[in-house]
JSON list of C-alpha atoms in Angstrom, two decimals:
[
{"chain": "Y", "resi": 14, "resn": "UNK", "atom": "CA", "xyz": [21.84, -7.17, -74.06]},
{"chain": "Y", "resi": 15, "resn": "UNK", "atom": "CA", "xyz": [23.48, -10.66, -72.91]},
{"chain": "Y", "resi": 16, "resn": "UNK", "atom": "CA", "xyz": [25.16, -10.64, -69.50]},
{"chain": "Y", "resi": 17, "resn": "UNK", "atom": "CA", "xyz": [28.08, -12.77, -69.24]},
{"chain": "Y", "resi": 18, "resn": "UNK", "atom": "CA", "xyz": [27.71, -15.97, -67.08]},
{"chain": "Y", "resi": 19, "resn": "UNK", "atom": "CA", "xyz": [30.52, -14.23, -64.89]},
{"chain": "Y", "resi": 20, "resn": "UNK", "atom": "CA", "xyz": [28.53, -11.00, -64.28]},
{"chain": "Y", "resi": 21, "resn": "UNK", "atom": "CA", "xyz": [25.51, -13.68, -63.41]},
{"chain": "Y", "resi": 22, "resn": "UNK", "atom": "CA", "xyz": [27.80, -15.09, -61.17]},
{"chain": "Y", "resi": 23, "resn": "UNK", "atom": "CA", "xyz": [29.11, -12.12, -59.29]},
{"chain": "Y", "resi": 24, "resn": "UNK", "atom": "CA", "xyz": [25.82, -10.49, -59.52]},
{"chain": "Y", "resi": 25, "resn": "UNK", "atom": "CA", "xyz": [24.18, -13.54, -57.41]},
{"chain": "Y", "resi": 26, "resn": "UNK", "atom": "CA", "xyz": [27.24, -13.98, -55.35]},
{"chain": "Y", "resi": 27, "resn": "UNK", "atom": "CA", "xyz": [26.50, -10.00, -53.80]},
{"chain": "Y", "resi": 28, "resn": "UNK", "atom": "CA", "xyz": [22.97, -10.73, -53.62]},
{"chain": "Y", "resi": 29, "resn": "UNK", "atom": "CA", "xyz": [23.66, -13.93, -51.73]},
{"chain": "Y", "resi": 30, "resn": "UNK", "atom": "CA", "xyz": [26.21, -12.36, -49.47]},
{"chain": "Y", "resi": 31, "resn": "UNK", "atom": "CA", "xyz": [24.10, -9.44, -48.74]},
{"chain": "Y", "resi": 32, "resn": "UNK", "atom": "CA", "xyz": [21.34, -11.37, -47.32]},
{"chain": "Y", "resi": 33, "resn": "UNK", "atom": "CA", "xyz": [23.60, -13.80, -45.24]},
{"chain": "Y", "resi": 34, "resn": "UNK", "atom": "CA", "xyz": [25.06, -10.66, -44.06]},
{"chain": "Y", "resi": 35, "resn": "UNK", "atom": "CA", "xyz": [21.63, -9.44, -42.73]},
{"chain": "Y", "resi": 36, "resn": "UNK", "atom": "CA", "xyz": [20.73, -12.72, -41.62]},
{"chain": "Y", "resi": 37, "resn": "UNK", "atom": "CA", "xyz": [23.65, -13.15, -39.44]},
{"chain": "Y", "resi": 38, "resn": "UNK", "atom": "CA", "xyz": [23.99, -10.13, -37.98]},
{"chain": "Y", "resi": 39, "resn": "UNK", "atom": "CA", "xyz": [20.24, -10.09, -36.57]},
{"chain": "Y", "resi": 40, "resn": "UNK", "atom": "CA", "xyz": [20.35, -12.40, -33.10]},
{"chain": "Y", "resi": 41, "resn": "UNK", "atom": "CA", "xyz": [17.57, -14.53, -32.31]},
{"chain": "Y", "resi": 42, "resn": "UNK", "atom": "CA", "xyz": [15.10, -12.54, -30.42]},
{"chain": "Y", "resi": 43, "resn": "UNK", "atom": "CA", "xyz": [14.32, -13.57, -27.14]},
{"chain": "Y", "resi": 44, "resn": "UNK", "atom": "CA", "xyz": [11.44, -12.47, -25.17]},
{"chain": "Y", "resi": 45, "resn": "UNK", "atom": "CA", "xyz": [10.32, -13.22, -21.36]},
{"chain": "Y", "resi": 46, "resn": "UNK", "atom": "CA", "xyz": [7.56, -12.11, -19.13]},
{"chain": "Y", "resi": 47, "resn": "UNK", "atom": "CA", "xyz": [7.28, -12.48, -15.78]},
{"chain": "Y", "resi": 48, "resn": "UNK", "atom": "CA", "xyz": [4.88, -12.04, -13.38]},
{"chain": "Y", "resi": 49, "resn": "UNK", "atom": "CA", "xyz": [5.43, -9.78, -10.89]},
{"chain": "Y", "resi": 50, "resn": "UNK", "atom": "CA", "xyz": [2.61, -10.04, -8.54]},
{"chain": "Y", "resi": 51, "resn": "UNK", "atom": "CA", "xyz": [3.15, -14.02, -7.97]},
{"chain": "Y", "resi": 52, "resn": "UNK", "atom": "CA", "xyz": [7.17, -13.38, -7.78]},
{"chain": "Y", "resi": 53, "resn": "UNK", "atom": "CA", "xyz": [6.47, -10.48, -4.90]},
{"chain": "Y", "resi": 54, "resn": "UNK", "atom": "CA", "xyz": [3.59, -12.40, -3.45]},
{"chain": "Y", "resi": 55, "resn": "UNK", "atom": "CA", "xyz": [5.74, -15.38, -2.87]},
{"chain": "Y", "resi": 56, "resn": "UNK", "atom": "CA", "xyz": [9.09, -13.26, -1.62]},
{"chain": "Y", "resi": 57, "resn": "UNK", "atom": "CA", "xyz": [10.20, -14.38, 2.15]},
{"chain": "Y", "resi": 58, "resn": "UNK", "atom": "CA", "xyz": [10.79, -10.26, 3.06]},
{"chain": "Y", "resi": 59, "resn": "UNK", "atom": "CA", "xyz": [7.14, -9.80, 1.48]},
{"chain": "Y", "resi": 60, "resn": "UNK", "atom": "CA", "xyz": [5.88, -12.05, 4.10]},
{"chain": "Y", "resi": 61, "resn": "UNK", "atom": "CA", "xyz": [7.96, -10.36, 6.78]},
{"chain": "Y", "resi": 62, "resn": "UNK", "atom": "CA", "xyz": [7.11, -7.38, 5.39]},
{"chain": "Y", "resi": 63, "resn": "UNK", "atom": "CA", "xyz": [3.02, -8.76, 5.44]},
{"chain": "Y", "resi": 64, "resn": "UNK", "atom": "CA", "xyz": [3.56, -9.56, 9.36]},
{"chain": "Y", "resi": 65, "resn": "UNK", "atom": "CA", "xyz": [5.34, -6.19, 10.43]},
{"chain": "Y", "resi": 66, "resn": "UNK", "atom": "CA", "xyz": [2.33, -4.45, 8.91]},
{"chain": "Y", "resi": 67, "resn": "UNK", "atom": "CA", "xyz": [0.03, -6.78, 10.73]},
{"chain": "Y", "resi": 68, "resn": "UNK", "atom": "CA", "xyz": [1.66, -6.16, 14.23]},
{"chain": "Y", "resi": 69, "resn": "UNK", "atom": "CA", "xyz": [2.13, -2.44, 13.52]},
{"chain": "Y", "resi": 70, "resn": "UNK", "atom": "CA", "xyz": [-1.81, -2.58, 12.64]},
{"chain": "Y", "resi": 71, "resn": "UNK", "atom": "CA", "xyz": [-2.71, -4.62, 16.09]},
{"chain": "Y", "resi": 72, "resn": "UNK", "atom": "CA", "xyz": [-0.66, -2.34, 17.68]},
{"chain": "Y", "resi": 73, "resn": "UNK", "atom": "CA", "xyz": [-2.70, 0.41, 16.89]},
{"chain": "Y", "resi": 74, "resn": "UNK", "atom": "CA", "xyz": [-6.02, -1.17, 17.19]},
{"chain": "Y", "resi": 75, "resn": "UNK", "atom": "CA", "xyz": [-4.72, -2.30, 21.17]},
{"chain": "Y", "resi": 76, "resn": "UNK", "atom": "CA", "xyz": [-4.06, 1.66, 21.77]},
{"chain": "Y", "resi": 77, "resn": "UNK", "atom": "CA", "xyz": [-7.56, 2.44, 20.22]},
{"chain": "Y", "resi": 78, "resn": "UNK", "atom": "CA", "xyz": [-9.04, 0.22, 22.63]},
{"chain": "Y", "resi": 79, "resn": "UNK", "atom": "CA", "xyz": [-7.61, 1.61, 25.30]},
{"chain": "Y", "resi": 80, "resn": "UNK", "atom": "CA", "xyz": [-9.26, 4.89, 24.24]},
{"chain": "Y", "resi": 81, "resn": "UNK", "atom": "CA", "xyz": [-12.44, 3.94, 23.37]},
{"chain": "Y", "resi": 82, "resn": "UNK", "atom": "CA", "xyz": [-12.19, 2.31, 27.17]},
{"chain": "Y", "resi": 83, "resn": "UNK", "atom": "CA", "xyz": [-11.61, 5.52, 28.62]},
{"chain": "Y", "resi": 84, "resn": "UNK", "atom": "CA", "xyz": [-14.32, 7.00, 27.31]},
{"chain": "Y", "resi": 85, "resn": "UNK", "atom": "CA", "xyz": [-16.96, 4.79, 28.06]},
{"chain": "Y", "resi": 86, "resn": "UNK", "atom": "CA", "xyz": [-16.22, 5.46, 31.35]},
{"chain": "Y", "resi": 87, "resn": "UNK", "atom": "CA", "xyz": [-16.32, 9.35, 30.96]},
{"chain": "Y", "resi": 88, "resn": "UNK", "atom": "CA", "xyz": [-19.54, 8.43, 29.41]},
{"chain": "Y", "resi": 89, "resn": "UNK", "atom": "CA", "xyz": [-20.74, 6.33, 32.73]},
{"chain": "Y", "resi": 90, "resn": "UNK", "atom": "CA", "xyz": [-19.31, 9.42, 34.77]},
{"chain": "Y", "resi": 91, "resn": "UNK", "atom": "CA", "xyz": [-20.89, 11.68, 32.91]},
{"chain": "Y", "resi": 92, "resn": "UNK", "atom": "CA", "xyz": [-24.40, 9.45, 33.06]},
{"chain": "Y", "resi": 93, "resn": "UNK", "atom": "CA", "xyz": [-23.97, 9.45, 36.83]},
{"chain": "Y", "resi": 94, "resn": "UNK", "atom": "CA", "xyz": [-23.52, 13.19, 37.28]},
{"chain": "Y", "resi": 95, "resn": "UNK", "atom": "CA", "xyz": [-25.95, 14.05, 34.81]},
{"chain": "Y", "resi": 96, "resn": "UNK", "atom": "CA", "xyz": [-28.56, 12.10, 37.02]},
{"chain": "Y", "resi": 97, "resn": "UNK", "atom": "CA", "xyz": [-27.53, 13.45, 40.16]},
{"chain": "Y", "resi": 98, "resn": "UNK", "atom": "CA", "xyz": [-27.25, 16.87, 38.48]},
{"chain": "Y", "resi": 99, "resn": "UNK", "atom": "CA", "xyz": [-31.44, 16.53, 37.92]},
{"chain": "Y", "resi": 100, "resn": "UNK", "atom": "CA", "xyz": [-32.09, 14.43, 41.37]},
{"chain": "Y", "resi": 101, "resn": "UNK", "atom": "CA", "xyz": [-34.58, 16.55, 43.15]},
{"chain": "Y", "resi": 102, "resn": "UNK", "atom": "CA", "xyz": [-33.20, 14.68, 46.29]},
{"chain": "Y", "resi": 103, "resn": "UNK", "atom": "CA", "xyz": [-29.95, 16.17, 46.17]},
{"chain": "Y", "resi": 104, "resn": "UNK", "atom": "CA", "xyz": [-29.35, 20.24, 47.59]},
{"chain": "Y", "resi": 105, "resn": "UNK", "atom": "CA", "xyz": [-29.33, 22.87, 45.18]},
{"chain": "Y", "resi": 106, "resn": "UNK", "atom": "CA", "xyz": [-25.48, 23.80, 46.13]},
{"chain": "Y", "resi": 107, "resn": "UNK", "atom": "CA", "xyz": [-25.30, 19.38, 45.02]},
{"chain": "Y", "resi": 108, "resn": "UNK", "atom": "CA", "xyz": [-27.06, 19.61, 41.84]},
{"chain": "Y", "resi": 109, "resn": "UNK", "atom": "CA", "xyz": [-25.70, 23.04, 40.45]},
{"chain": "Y", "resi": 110, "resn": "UNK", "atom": "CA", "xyz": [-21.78, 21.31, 41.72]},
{"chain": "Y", "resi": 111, "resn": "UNK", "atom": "CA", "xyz": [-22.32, 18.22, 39.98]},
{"chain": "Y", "resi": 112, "resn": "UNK", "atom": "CA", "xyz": [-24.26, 20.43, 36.58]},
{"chain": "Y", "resi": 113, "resn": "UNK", "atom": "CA", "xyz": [-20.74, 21.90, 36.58]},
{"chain": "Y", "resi": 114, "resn": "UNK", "atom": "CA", "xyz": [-18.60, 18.73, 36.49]},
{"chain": "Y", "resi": 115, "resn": "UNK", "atom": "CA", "xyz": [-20.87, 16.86, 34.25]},
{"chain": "Y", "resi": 116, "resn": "UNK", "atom": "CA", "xyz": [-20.30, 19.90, 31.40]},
{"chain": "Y", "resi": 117, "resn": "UNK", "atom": "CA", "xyz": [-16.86, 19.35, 32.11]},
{"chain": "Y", "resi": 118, "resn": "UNK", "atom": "CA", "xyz": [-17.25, 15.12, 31.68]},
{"chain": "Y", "resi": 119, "resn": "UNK", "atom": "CA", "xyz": [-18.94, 16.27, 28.35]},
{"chain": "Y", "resi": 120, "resn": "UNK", "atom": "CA", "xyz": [-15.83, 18.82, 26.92]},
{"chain": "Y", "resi": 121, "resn": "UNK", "atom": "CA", "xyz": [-13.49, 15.93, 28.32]},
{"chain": "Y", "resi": 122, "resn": "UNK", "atom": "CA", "xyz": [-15.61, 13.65, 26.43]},
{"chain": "Y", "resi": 123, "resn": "UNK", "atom": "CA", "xyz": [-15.76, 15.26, 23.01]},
{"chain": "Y", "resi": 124, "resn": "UNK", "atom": "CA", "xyz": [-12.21, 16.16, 23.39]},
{"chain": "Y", "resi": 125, "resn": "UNK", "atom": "CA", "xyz": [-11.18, 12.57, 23.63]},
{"chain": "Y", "resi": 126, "resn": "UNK", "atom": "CA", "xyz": [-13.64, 11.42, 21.11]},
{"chain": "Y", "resi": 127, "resn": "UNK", "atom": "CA", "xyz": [-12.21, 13.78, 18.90]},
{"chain": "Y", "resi": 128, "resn": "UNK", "atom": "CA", "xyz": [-8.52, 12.16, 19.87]},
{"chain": "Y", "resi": 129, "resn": "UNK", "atom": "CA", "xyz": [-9.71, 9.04, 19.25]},
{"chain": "Y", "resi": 130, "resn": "UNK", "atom": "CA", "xyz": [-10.81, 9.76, 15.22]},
{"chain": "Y", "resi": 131, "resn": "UNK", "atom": "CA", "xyz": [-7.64, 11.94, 14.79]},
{"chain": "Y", "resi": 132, "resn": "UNK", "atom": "CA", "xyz": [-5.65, 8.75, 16.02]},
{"chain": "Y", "resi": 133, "resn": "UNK", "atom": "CA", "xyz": [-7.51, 6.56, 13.77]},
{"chain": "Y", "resi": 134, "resn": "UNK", "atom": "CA", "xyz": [-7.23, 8.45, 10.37]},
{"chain": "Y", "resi": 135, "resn": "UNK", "atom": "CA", "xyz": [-3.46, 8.87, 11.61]},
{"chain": "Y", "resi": 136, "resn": "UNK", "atom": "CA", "xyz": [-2.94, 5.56, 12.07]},
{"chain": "Y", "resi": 137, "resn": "UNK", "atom": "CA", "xyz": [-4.57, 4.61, 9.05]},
{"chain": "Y", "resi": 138, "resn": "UNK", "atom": "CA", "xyz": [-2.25, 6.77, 7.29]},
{"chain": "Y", "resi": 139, "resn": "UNK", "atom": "CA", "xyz": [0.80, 5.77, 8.86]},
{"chain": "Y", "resi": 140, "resn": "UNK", "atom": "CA", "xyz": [-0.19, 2.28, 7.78]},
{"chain": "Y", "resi": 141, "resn": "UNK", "atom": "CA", "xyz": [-0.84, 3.01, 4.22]},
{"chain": "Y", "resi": 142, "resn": "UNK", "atom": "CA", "xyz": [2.55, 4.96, 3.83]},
{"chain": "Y", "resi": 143, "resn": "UNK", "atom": "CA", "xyz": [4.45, 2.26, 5.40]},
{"chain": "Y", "resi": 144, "resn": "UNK", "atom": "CA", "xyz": [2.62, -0.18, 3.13]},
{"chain": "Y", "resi": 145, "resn": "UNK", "atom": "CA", "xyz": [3.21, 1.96, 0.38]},
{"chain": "Y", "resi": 146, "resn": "UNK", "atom": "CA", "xyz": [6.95, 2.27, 1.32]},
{"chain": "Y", "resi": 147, "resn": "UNK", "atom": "CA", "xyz": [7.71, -1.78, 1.91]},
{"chain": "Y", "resi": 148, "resn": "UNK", "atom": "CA", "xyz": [6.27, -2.69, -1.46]},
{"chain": "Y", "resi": 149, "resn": "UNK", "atom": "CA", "xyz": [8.05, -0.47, -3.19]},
{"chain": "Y", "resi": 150, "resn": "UNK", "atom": "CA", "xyz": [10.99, -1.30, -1.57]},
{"chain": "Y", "resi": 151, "resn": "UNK", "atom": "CA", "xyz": [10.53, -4.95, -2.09]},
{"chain": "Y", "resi": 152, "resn": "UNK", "atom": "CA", "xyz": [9.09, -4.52, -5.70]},
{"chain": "Y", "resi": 153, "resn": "UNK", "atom": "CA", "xyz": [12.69, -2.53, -6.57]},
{"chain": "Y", "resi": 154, "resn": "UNK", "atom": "CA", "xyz": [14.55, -5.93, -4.93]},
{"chain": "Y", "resi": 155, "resn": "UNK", "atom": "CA", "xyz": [12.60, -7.80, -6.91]},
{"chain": "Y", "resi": 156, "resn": "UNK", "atom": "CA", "xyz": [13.17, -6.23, -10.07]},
{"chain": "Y", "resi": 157, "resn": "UNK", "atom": "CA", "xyz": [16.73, -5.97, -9.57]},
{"chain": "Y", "resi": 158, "resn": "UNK", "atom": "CA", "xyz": [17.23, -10.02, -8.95]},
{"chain": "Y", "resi": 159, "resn": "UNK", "atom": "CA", "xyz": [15.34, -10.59, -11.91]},
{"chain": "Y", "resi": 160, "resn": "UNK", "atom": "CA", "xyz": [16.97, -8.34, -14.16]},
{"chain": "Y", "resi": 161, "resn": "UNK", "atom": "CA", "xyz": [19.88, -9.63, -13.19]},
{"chain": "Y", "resi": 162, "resn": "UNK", "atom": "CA", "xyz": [19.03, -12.51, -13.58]},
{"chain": "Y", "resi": 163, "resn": "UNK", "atom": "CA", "xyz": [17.89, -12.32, -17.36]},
{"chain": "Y", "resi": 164, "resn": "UNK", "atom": "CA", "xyz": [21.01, -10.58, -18.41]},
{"chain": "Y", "resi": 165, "resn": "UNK", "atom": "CA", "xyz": [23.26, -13.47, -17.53]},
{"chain": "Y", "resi": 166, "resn": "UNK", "atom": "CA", "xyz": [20.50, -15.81, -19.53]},
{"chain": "Y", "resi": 167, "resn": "UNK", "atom": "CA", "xyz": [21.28, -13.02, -22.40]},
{"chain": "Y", "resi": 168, "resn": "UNK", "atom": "CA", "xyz": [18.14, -11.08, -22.15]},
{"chain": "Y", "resi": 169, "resn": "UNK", "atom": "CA", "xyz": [18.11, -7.50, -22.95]},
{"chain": "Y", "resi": 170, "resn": "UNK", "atom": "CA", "xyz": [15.48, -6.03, -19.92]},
{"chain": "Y", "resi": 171, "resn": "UNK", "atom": "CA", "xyz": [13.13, -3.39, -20.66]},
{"chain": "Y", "resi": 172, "resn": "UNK", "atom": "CA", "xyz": [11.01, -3.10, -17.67]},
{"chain": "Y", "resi": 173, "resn": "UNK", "atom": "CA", "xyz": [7.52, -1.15, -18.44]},
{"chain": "Y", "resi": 174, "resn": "UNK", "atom": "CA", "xyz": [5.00, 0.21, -16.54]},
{"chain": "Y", "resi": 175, "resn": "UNK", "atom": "CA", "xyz": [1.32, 1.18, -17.82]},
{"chain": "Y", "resi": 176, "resn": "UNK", "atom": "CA", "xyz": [-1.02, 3.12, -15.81]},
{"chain": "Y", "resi": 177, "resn": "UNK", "atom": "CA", "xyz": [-4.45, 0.57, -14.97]},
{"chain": "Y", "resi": 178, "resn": "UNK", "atom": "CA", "xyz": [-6.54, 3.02, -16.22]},
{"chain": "Y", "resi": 179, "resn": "UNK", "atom": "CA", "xyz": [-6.18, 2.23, -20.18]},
{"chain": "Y", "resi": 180, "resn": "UNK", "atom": "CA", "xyz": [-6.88, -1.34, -18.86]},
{"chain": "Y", "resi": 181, "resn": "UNK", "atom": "CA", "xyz": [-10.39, -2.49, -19.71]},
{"chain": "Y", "resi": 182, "resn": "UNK", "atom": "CA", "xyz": [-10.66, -5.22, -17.29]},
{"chain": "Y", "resi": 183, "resn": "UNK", "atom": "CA", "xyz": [-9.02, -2.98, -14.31]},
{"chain": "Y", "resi": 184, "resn": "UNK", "atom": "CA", "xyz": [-11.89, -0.22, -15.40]},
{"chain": "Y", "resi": 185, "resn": "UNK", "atom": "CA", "xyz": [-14.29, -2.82, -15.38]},
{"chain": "Y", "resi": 186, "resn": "UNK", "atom": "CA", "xyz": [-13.10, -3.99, -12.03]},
{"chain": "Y", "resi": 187, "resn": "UNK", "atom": "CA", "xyz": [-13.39, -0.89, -10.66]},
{"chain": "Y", "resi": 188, "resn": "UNK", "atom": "CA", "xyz": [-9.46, -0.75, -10.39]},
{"chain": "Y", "resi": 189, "resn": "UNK", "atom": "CA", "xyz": [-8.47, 1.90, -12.49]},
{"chain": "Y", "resi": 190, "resn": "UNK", "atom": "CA", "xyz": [-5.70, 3.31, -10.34]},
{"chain": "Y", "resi": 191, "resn": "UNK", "atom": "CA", "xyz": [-2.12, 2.06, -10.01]},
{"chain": "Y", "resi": 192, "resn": "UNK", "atom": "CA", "xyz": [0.55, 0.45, -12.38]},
{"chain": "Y", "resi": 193, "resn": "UNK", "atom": "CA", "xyz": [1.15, -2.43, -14.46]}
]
């Protein structure tokens, strides 16, 4: 079977346009990374965000101290009364009064002890959430300015997320928990 030059022709000219076709409708693919972590570490509201947190923090320690000073001096009351409770100097009607006030110095002082690791693990709480909430509020900034951003460069943005724990080097760190 001979082909005709012309059928040659045609038959390379379809081939040819066929893979111009393909190449021109495929855009150059363009890929960018960027790191979060230095982009939110460096972020002015970050910062603010970093000093609200640290004020909101001293603030709590100050009011902590305030408790722990009030009962170290239920403790020195209770000390006192305790003493004169056993002083075989004092009256009987003395000792058995102040054995009755220094059982109530003790329920006062387990009472506010207790207060005082209630406020803690609140405030510690309180802390975290607010933590919790800023960053995620400044993370969603973040990723909005920079997606953004790389759609007027052209970019097509596909944000992803993986979970550390399928992350060798976050196991390994002892970091398992949290996202990528």
């Amino acid at each position: 079977m001979t082909h005709s030059p012309l059928a040659k022709l045609v038959a390379m000219l379809l081939a040819l346009s066929c893979f111009v076709g393909t190449a021109s409708a495929q855009e150059p693919v363009k890929i960018a990374t960027v790191d979060l972590l230095r982009v939110f570490d460096s972020y002015w509201k970050t910062k603010l965000s970093n000093d609200q947190l640290k004020e909101r923090g001293a603030d709590f320690d100050k009011a902590k101290l305030g408790m722990i000073e009030e009962l170290n001096l239920l403790k020195e009351d209770y000390t006192k009364l305790n003493a004169s409770s056993q002083d075989p100097a004092n009256s009987d009607e003395t000792r058995s009064g102040d054995l009755k006030k220094t059982q109530e110095k003790l329920i006062e002082y387990k009472r506010l002890e207790q207060q005082i690791i209630d406020f803690n693990n609140n405030a510690q709480k309180t802390l975290a959430d607010q933590t919790h909430r800023l960053r995620k509020g400044r993370l969603e900034e973040i990723q909005e300015v920079v997606s953004a951003k790389a759609k007027e460069l052209g970019y097509k943005v596909k944000v992803g997320r993986f979970p550390f724990i399928g992350n060798g080097k976050a196991i390994a760190l002892g970091e398992a928990e949290g996202m990528v």
